[in-house]
Tab-separated table of C-alpha atoms and ligand atoms in Angstrom:
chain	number	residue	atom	x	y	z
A	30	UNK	CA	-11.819	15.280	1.262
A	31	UNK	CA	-9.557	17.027	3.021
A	32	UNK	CA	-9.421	16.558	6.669
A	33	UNK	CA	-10.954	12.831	7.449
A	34	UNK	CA	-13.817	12.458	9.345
A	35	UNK	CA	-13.483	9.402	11.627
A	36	UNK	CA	-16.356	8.421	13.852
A	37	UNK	CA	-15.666	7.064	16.973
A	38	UNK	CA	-17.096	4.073	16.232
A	39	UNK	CA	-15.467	3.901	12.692
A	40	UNK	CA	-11.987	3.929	14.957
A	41	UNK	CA	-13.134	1.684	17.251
A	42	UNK	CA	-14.070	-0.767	14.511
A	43	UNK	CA	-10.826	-0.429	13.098
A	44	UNK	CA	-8.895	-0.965	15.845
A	45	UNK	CA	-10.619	-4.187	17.065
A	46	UNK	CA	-10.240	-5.632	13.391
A	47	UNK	CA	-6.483	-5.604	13.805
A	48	UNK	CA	-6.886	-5.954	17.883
A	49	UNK	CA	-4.675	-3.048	17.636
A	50	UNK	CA	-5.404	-1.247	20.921
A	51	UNK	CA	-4.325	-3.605	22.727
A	52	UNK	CA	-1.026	-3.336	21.712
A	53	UNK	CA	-1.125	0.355	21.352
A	54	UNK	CA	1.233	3.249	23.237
A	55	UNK	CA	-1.445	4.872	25.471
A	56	UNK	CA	-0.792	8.234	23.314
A	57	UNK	CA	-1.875	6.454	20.253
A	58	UNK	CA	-4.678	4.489	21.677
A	59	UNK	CA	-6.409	7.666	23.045
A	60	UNK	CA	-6.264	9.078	19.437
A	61	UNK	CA	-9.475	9.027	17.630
A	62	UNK	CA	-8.582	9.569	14.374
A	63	UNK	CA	-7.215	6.639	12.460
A	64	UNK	CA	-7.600	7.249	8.893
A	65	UNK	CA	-8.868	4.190	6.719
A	66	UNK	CA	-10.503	4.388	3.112
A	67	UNK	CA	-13.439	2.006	1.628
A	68	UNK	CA	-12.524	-0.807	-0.515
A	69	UNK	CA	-15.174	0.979	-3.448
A	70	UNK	CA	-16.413	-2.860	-5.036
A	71	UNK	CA	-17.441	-3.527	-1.008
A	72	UNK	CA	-17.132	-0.916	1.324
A	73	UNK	CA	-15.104	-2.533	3.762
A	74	UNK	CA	-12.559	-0.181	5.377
A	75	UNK	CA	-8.653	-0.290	5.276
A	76	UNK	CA	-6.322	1.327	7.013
A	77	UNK	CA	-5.009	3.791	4.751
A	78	UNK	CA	-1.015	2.856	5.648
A	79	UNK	CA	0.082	-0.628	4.709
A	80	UNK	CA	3.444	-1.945	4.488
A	81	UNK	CA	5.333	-3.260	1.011
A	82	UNK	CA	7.774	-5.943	0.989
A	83	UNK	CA	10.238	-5.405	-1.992
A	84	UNK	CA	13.813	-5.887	-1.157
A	85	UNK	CA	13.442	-5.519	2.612
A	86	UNK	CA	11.916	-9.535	2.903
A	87	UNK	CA	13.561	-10.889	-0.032
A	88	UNK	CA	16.051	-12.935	2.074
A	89	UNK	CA	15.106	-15.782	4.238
A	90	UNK	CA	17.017	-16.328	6.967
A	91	UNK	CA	17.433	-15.261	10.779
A	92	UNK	CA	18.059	-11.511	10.752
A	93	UNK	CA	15.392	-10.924	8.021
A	94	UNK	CA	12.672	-12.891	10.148
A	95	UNK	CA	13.573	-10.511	13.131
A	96	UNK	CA	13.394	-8.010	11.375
A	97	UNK	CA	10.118	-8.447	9.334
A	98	UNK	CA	9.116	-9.474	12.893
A	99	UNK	CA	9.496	-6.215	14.242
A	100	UNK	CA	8.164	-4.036	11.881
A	101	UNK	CA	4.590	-6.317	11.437
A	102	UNK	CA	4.810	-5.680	15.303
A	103	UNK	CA	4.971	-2.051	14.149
A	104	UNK	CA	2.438	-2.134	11.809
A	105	UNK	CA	-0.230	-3.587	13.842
A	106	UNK	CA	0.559	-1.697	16.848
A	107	UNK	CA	0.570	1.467	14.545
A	108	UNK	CA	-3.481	0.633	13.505
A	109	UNK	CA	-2.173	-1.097	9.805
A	110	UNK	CA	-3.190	-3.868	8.482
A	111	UNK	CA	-2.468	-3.765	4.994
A	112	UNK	CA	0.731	-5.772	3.371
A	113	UNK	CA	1.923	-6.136	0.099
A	114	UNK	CA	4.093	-8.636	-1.073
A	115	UNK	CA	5.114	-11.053	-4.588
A	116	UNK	CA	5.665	-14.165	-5.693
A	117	UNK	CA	9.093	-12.731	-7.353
A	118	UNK	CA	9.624	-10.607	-4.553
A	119	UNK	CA	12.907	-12.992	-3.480
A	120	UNK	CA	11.746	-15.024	-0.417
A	121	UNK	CA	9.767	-12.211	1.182
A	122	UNK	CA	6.285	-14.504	0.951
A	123	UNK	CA	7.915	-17.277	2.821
A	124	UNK	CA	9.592	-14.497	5.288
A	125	UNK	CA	6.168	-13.001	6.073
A	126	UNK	CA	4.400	-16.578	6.002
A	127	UNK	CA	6.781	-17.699	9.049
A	128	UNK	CA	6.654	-14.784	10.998
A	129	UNK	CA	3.101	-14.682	10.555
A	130	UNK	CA	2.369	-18.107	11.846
A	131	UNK	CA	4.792	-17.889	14.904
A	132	UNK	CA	2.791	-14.728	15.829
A	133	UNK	CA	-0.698	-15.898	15.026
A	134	UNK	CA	-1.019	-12.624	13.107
A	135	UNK	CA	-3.055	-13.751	10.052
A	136	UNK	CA	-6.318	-12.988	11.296
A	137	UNK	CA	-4.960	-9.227	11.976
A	138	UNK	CA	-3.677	-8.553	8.607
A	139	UNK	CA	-4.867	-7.783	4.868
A	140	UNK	CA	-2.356	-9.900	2.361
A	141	UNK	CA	-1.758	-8.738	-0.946
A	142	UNK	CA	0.000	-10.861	-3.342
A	143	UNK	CA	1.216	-10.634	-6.818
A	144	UNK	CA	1.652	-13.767	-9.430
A	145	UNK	CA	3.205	-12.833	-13.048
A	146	UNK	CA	0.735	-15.603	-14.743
A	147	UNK	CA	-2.898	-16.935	-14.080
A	148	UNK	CA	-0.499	-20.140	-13.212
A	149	UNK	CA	-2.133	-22.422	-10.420
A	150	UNK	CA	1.049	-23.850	-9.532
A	151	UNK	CA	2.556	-20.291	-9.050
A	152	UNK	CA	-0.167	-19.730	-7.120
A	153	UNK	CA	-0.440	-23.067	-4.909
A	154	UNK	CA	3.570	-21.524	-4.075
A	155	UNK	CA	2.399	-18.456	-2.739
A	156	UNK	CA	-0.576	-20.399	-0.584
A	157	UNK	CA	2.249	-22.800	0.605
A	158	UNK	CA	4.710	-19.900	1.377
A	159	UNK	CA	1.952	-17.582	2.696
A	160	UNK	CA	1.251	-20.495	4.756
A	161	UNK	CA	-2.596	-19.088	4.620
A	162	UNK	CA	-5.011	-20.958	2.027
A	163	UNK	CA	-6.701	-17.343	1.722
A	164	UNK	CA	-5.059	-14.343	-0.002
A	165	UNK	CA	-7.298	-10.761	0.609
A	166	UNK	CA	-5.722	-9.632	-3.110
A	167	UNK	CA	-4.269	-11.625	-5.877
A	168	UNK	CA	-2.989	-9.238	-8.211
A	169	UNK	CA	-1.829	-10.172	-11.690
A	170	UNK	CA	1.279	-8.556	-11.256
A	171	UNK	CA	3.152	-6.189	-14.216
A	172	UNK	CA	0.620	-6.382	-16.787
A	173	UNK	CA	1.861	-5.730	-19.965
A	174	UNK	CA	-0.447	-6.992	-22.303
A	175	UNK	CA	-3.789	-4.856	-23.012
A	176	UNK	CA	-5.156	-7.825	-24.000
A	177	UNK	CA	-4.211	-9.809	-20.590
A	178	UNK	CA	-7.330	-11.171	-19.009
A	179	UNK	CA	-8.410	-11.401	-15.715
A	180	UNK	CA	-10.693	-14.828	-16.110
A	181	UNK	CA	-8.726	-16.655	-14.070
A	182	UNK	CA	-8.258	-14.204	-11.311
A	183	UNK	CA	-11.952	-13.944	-11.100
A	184	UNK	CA	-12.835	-17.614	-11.304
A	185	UNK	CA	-9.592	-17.886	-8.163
A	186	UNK	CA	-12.237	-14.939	-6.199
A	187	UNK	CA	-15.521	-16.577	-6.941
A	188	UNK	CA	-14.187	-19.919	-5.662
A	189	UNK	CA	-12.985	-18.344	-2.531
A	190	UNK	CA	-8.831	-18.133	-2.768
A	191	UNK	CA	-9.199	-14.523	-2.845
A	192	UNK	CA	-11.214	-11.953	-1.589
A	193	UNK	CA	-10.502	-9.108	-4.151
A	194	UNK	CA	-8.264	-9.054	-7.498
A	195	UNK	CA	-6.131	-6.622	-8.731
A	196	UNK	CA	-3.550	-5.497	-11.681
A	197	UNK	CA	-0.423	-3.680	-11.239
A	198	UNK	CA	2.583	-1.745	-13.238
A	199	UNK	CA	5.304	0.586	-12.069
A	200	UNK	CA	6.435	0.998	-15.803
A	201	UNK	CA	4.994	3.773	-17.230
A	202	UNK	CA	5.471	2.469	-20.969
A	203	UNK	CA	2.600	0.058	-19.832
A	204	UNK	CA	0.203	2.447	-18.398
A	205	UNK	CA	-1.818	1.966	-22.142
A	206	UNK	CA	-2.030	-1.680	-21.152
A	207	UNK	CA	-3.005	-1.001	-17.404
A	208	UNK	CA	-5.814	1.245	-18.760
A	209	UNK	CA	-6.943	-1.318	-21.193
A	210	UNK	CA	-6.962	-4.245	-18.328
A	211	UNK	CA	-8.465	-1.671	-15.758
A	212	UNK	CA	-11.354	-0.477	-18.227
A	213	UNK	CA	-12.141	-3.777	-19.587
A	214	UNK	CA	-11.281	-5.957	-16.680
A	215	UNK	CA	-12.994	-4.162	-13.981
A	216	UNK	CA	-10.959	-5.586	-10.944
A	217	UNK	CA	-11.451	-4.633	-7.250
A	218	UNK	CA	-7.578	-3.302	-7.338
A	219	UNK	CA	-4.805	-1.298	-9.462
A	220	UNK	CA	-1.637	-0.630	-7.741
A	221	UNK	CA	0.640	1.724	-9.540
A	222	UNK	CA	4.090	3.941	-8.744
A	223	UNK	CA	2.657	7.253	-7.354
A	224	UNK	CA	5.058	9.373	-4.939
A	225	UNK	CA	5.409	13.377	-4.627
A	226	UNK	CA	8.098	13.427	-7.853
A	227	UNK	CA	6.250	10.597	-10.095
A	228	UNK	CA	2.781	11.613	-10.623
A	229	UNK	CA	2.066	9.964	-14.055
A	230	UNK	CA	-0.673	8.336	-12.468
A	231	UNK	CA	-3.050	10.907	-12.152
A	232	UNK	CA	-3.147	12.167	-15.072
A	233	UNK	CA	-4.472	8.762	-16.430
A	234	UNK	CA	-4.733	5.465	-13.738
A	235	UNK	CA	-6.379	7.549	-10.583
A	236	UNK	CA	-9.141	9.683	-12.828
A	237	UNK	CA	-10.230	5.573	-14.628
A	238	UNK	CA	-10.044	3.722	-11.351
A	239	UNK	CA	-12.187	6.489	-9.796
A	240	UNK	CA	-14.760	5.937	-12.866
A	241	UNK	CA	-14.609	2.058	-12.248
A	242	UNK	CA	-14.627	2.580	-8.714
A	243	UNK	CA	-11.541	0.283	-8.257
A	244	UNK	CA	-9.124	0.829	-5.461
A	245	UNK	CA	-6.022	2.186	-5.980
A	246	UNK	CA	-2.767	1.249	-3.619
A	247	UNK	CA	0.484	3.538	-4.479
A	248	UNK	CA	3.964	1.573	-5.244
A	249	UNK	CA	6.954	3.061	-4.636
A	250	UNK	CA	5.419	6.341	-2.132
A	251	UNK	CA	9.065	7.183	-1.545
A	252	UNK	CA	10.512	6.278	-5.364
A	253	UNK	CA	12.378	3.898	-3.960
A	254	UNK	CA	13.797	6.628	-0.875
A	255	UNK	CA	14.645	9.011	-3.602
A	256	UNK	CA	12.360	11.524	-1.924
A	257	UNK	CA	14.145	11.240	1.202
A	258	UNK	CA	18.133	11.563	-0.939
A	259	UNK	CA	16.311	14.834	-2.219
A	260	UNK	CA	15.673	16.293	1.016
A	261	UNK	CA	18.944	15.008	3.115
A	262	UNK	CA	19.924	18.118	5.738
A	263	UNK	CA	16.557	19.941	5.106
A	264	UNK	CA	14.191	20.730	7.427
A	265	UNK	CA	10.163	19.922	7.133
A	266	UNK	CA	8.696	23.887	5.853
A	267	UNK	CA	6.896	25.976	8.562
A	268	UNK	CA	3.596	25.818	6.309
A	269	UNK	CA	3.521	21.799	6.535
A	270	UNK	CA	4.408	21.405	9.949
A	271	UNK	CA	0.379	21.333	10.699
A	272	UNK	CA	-0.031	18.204	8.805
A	273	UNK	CA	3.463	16.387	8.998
A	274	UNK	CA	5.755	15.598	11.621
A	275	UNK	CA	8.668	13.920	9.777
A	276	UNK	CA	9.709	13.760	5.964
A	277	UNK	CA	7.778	10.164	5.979
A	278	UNK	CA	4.253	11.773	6.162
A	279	UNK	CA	5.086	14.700	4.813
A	280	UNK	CA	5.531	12.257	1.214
A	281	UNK	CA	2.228	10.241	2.590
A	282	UNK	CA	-0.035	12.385	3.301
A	283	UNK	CA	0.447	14.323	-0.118
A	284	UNK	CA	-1.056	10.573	-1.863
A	285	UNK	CA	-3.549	10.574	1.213
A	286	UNK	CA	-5.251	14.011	0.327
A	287	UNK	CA	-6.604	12.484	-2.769
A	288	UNK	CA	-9.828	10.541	-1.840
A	289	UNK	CA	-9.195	8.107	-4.416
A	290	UNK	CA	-6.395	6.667	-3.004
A	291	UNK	CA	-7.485	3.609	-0.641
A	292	UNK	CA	-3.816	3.005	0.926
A	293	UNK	CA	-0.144	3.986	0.575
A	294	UNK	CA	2.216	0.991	1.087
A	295	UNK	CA	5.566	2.449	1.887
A	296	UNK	CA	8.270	-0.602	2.058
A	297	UNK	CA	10.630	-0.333	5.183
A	298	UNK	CA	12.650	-3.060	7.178
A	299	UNK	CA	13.021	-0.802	9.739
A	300	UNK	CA	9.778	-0.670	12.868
A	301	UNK	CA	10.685	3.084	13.751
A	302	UNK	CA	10.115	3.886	10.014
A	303	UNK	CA	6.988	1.471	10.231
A	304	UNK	CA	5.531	3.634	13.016
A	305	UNK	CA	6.631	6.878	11.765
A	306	UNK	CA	4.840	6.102	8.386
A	307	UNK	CA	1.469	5.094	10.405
A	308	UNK	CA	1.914	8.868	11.498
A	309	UNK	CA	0.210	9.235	8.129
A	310	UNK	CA	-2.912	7.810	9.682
A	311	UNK	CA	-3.631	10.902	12.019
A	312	UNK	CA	-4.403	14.587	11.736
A	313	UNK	CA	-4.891	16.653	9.216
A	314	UNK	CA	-4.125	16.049	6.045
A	315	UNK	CA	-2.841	18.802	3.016
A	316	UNK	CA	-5.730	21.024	1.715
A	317	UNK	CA	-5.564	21.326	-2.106
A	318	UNK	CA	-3.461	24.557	-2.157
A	319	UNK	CA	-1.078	22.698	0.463
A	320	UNK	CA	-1.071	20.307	-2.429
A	321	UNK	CA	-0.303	22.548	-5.076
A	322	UNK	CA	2.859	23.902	-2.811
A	323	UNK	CA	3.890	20.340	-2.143
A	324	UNK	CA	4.284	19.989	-5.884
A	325	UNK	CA	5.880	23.151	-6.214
A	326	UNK	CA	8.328	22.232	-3.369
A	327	UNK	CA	8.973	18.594	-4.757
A	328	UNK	CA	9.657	20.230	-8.454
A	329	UNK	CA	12.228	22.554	-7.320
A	330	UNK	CA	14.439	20.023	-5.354
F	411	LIG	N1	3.657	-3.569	-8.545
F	411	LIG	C1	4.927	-3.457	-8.771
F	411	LIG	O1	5.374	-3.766	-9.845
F	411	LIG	C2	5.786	-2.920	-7.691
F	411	LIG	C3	7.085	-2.539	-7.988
F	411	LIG	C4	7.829	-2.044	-6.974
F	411	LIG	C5	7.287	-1.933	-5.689
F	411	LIG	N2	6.032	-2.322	-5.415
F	411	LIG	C6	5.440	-2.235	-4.062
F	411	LIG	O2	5.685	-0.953	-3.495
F	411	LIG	C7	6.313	-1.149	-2.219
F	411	LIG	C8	7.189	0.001	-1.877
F	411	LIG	O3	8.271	0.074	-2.765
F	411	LIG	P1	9.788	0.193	-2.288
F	411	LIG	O4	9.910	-0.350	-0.927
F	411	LIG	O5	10.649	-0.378	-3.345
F	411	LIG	O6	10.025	1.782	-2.289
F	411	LIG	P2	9.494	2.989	-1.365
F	411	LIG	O7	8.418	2.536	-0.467
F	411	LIG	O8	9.205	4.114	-2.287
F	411	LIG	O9	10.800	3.370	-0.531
F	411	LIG	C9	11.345	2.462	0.375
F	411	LIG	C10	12.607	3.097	0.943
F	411	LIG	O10	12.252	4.173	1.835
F	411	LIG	C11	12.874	3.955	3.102
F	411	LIG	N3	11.930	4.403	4.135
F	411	LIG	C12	10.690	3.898	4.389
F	411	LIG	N4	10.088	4.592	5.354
F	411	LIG	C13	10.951	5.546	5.753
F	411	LIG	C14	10.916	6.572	6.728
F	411	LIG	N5	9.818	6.764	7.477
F	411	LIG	N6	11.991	7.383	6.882
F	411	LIG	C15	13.091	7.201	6.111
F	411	LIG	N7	13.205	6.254	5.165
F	411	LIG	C16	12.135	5.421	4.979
F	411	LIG	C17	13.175	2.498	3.180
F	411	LIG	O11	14.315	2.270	3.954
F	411	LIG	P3	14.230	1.514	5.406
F	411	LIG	O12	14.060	0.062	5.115
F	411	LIG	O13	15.522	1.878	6.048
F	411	LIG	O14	13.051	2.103	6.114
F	411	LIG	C18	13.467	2.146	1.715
F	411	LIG	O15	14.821	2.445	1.398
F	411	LIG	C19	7.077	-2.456	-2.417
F	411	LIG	O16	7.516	-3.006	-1.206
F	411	LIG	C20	6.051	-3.266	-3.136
F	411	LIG	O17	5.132	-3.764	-2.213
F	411	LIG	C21	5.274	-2.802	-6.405
């Protein structure tokens, strides 16, 4: 899939899931095309830009509420809905728990969350933090084990807490265990580090989640804005100016043009980033030779 096709309706959907029009520049809200993949265990449709919340909410205090204020007012505005977040991620659940409730914005967004055990007091923490009883994807988060199981995750979905489960790694040493989990496992969700200069994962995680038909959300899109050092003073290239308008989608939309990707989630404290990163959402996307140049591009930096 190269260019998405996005009924009318499909946008329209979208955008009254998140009530996003609403709050929408009139440029964006005339837009049609809003890009959002299928959860593959339901079919339910996300928007295919979410927003991670490593380092950026780890802090809780004043400034950081603002901030993570602002850029969920980005994100929604934008057409997102997806964000991803951590029990170890500092104070970043309680961050996005608070600014959630003061803008009644649960209902408009899809929470991820990651616990390092099958530990019902860790996970009570997040609830209380989240200030939500309902989590859209616990994720058992850096699996290391190949033998780790996912009983308790499931038992957690079939009683309600969650909606979907997931596993995740950004180490490659434990891609063996991530494969063992994913094949064994089966859950609705891997999320794994997969940017324009780390693509380890599809040589091995994309081509098994596609077989299991789990969805797969990319860590670290930027490598943790290594992509952007790489490019500092350099100008977008003539032949991707058709599908990218800033350095930000130009790094997207290369994990976008492969269907089995169901969402990017870029972290960012800042809402201009936020909304330049939902660019991602719209227009074209790289064809596969676009791809191959990308990679070509990216290797030579
Ligand atoms: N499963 C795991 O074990 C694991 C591990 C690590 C991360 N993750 C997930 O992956 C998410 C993303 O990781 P990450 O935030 O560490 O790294 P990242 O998304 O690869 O890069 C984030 C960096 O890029 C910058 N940035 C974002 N958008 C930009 C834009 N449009 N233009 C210029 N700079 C931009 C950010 O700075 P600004 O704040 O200035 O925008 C920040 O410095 C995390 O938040 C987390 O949800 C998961």
């Amino acid at each position: 899939m190269n260019t998405p096709i996005i009924t009318r309706r499909e946008f329209t959907i979208a955008a009254g899931a998140v009530g996003a029009t609403a709050f929408m520049p009139p440029a964006l809200a005339q837009t049609p095309a809003l890009l959002t993949r299928a959860i593959p265990s339901t079919g339910e449709r996300l928007p295919a830009v979410g927003l991670g919340t490593a380092q950026v909410f780890d802090t809780d205090d004043e400034t950081t509420r603002q901030k993570a204020a602002a850029v969920l007012a980005a994100l929604i505005a934008g057409g997102g809905r997806l964000v991803d977040t951590s029990s170890v991620y500092g104070d970043a659940e309680a961050v996005l728990g608070e600014v959630m409730a003061q803008g009644a914005l649960r209902e408009k967004l899809f929470i991820a969350t990651k616990l390092e055990a099958p530990d019902a007091a860790e996970l009570r923490r997040s609830q209380t933090r989240l200030k939500t009883e309902k989590i859209d994807l616990l994720q058992f988060h850096n699996v290391r084990d190949p033998q780790a199981s996912l009983k308790q995750f499931k038992d957690w979905k079939a009683q309600g807490v969650c909606r979907y489960i997931g596993i995740t790694s950004t180490r490659h040493a434990d891609f063996p265990a991530i494969e063992a989990v994913l094949g064994r496992e089966k859950p609705d969700f891997v999320q794994i580090d997969y940017s324009l200069d780390d693509r380890e994962a599809e040589k091995r995680i994309l081509p098994l989640a596609a077989e299991i038909k789990a969805g797969v959300l990319t860590a670290l899109p930027f490598g943790r804005a290594r992509l952007f050092r790489a490019v500092r003073g350099k100008e977008i290239p003539d032949w991707a100016r058709g599908f990218a308008d800033s350095w930000g989608q130009f790094f997207l939309k290369y994990l976008l043009a492969d269907p089995r990707v169901t969402a990017v989630i870029p972290g960012t404290g800042d809402p201009g980033h936020m909304t330049d990163n939902l660019g991602a959402l719209r227009g074209p996307l790289p064809d596969p030779d676009q791809r191959k140049q990308m990679v070509a591009f990216a290797d030579a930096l």
